[in-house]
mmCIF file with all atom_site columns, C-alpha atoms in Angstrom:
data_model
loop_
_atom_site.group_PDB
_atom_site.id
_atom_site.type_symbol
_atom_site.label_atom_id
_atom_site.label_alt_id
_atom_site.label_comp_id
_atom_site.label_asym_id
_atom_site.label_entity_id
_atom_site.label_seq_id
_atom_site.pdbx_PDB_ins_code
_atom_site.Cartn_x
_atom_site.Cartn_y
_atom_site.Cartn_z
_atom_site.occupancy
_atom_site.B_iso_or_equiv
_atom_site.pdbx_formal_charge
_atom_site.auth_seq_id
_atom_site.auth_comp_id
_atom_site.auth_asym_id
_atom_site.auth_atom_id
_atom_site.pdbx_PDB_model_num
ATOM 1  C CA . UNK A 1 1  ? 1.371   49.115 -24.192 1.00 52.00 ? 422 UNK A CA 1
ATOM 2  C CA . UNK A 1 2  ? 2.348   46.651 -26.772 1.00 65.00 ? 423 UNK A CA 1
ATOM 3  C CA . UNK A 1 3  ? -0.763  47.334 -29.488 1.00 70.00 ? 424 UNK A CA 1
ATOM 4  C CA . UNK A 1 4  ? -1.197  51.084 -28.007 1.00 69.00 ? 425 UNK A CA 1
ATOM 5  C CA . UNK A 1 5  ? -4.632  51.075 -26.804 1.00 70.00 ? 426 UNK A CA 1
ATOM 6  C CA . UNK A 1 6  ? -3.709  51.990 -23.390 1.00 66.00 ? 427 UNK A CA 1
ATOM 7  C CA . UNK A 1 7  ? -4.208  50.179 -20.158 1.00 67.00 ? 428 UNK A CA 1
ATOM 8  C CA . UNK A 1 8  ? -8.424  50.923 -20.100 1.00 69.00 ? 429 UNK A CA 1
ATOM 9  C CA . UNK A 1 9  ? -9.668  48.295 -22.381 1.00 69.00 ? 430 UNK A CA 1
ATOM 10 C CA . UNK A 1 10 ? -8.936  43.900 -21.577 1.00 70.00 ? 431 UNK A CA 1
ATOM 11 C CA . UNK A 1 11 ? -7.412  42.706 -25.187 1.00 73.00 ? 432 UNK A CA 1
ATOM 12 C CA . UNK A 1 12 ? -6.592  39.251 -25.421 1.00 77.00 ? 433 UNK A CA 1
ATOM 13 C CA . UNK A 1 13 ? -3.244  39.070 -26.569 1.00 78.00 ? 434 UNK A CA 1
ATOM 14 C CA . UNK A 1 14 ? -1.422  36.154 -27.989 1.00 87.00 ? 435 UNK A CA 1
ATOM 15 C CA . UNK A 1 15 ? 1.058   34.858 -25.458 1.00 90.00 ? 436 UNK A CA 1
ATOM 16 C CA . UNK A 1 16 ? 3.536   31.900 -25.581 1.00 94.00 ? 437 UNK A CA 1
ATOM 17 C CA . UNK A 1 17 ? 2.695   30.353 -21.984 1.00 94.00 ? 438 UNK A CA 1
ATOM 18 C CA . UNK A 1 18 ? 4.695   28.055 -20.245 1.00 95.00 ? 439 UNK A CA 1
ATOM 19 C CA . UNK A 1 19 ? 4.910   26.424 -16.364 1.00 95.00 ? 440 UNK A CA 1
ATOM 20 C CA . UNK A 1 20 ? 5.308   29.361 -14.880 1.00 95.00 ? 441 UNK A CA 1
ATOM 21 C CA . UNK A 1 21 ? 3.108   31.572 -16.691 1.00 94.00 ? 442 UNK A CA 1
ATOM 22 C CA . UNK A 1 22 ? 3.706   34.016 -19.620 1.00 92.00 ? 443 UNK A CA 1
ATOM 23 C CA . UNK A 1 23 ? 7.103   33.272 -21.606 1.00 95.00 ? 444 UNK A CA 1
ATOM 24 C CA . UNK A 1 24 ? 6.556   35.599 -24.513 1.00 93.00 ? 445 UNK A CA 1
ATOM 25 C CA . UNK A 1 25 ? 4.069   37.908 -26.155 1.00 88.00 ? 446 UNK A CA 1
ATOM 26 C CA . UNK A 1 26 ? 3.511   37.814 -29.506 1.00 90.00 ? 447 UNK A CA 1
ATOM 27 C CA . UNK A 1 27 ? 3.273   41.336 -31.137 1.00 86.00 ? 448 UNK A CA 1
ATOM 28 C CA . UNK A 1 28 ? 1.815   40.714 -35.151 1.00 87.00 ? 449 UNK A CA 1
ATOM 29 C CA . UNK A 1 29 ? 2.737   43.548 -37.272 1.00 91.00 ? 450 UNK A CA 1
ATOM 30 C CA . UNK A 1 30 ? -0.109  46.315 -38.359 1.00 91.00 ? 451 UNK A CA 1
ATOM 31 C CA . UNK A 1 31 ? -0.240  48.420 -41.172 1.00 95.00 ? 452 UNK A CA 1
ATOM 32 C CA . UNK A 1 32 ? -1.352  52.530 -39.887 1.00 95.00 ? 453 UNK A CA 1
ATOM 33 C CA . UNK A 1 33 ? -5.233  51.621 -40.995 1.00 97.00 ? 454 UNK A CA 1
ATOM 34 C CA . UNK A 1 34 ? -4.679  48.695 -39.224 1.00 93.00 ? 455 UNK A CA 1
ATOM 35 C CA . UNK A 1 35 ? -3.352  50.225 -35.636 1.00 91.00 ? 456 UNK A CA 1
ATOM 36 C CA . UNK A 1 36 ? -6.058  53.121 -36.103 1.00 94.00 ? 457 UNK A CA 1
ATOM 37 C CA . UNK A 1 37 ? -8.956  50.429 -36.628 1.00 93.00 ? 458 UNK A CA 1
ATOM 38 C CA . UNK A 1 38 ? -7.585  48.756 -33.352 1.00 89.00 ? 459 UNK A CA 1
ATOM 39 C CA . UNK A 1 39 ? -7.560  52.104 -31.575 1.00 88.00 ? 460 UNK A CA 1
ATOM 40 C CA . UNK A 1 40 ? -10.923 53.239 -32.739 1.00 90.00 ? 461 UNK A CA 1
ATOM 41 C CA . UNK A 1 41 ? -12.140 49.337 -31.723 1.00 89.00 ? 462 UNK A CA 1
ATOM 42 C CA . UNK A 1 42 ? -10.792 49.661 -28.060 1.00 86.00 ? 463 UNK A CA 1
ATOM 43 C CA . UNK A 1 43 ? -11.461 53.192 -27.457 1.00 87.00 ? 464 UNK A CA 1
ATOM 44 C CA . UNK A 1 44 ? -15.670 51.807 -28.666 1.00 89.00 ? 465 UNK A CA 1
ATOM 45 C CA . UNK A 1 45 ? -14.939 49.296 -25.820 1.00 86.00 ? 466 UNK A CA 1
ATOM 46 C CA . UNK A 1 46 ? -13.575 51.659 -23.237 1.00 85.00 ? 467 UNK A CA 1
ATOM 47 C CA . UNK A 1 47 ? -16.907 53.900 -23.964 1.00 87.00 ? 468 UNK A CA 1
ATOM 48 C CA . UNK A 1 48 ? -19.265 51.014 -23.566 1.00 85.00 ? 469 UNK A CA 1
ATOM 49 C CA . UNK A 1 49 ? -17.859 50.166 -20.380 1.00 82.00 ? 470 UNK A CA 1
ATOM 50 C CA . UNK A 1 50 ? -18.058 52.995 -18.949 1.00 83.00 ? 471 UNK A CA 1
ATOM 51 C CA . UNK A 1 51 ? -21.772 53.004 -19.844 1.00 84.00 ? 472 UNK A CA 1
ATOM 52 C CA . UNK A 1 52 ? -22.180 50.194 -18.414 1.00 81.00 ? 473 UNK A CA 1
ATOM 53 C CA . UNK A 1 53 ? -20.534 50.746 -15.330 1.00 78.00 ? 474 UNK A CA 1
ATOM 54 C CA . UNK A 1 54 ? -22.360 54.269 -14.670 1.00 74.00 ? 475 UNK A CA 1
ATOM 55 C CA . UNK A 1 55 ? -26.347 52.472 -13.652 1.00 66.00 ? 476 UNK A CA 1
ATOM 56 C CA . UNK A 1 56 ? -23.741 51.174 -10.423 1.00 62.00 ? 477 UNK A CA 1
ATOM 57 C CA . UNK A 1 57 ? -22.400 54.127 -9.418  1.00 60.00 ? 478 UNK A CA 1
ATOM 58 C CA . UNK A 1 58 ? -25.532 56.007 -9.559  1.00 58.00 ? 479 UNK A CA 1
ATOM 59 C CA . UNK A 1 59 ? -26.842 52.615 -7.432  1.00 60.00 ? 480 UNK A CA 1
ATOM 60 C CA . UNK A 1 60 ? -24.042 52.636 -5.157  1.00 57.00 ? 481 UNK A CA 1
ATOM 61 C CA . UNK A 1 61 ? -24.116 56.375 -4.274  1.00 56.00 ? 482 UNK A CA 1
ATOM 62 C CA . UNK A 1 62 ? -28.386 56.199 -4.118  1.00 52.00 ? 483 UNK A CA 1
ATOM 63 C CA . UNK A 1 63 ? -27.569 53.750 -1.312  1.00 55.00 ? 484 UNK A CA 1
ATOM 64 C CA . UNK A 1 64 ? -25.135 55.670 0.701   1.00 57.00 ? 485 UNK A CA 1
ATOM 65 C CA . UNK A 1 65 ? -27.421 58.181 0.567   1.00 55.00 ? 486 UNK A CA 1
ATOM 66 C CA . UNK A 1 66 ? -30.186 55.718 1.901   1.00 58.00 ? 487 UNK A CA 1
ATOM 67 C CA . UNK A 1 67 ? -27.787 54.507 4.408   1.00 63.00 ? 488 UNK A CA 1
ATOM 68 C CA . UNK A 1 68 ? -26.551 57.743 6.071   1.00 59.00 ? 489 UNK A CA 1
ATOM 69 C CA . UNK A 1 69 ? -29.707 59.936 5.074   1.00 54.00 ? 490 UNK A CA 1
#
């Protein structure tokens, strides 16, 4: 990946977009702090997600087990 966060966590990204979709990507240069605060930022994100996702697994395997119980 472009910023280095890894393919978990949605970033909008700055893109040049033409006709036919994405022409370029724009990458903006970052200082070490600067990539770290990013990575500490999306791996936050990729933890609350996965908190929030967790209530509908629990749901959907509750009601499997309603279904074929």
């Amino acid at each position: 990946p472009t910023y280095g966060v890894g393919d978990e966590v949605v970033l909008g990204l700055p893109c040049i977009i033409g006709k036919h979709g994405i022409e370029s990507r724009l990458v903006f240069p970052r200082n070490a702090v600067e990539q770290h605060l990013l990575e500490v930022s999306a791996a936050k994100l990729n933890h609350a997600y996965q908190l929030l996702s967790e209530p509908q697994r629990q749901e959907q395997t509750f009601n499997t087990q309603l279904i074929t119980g």
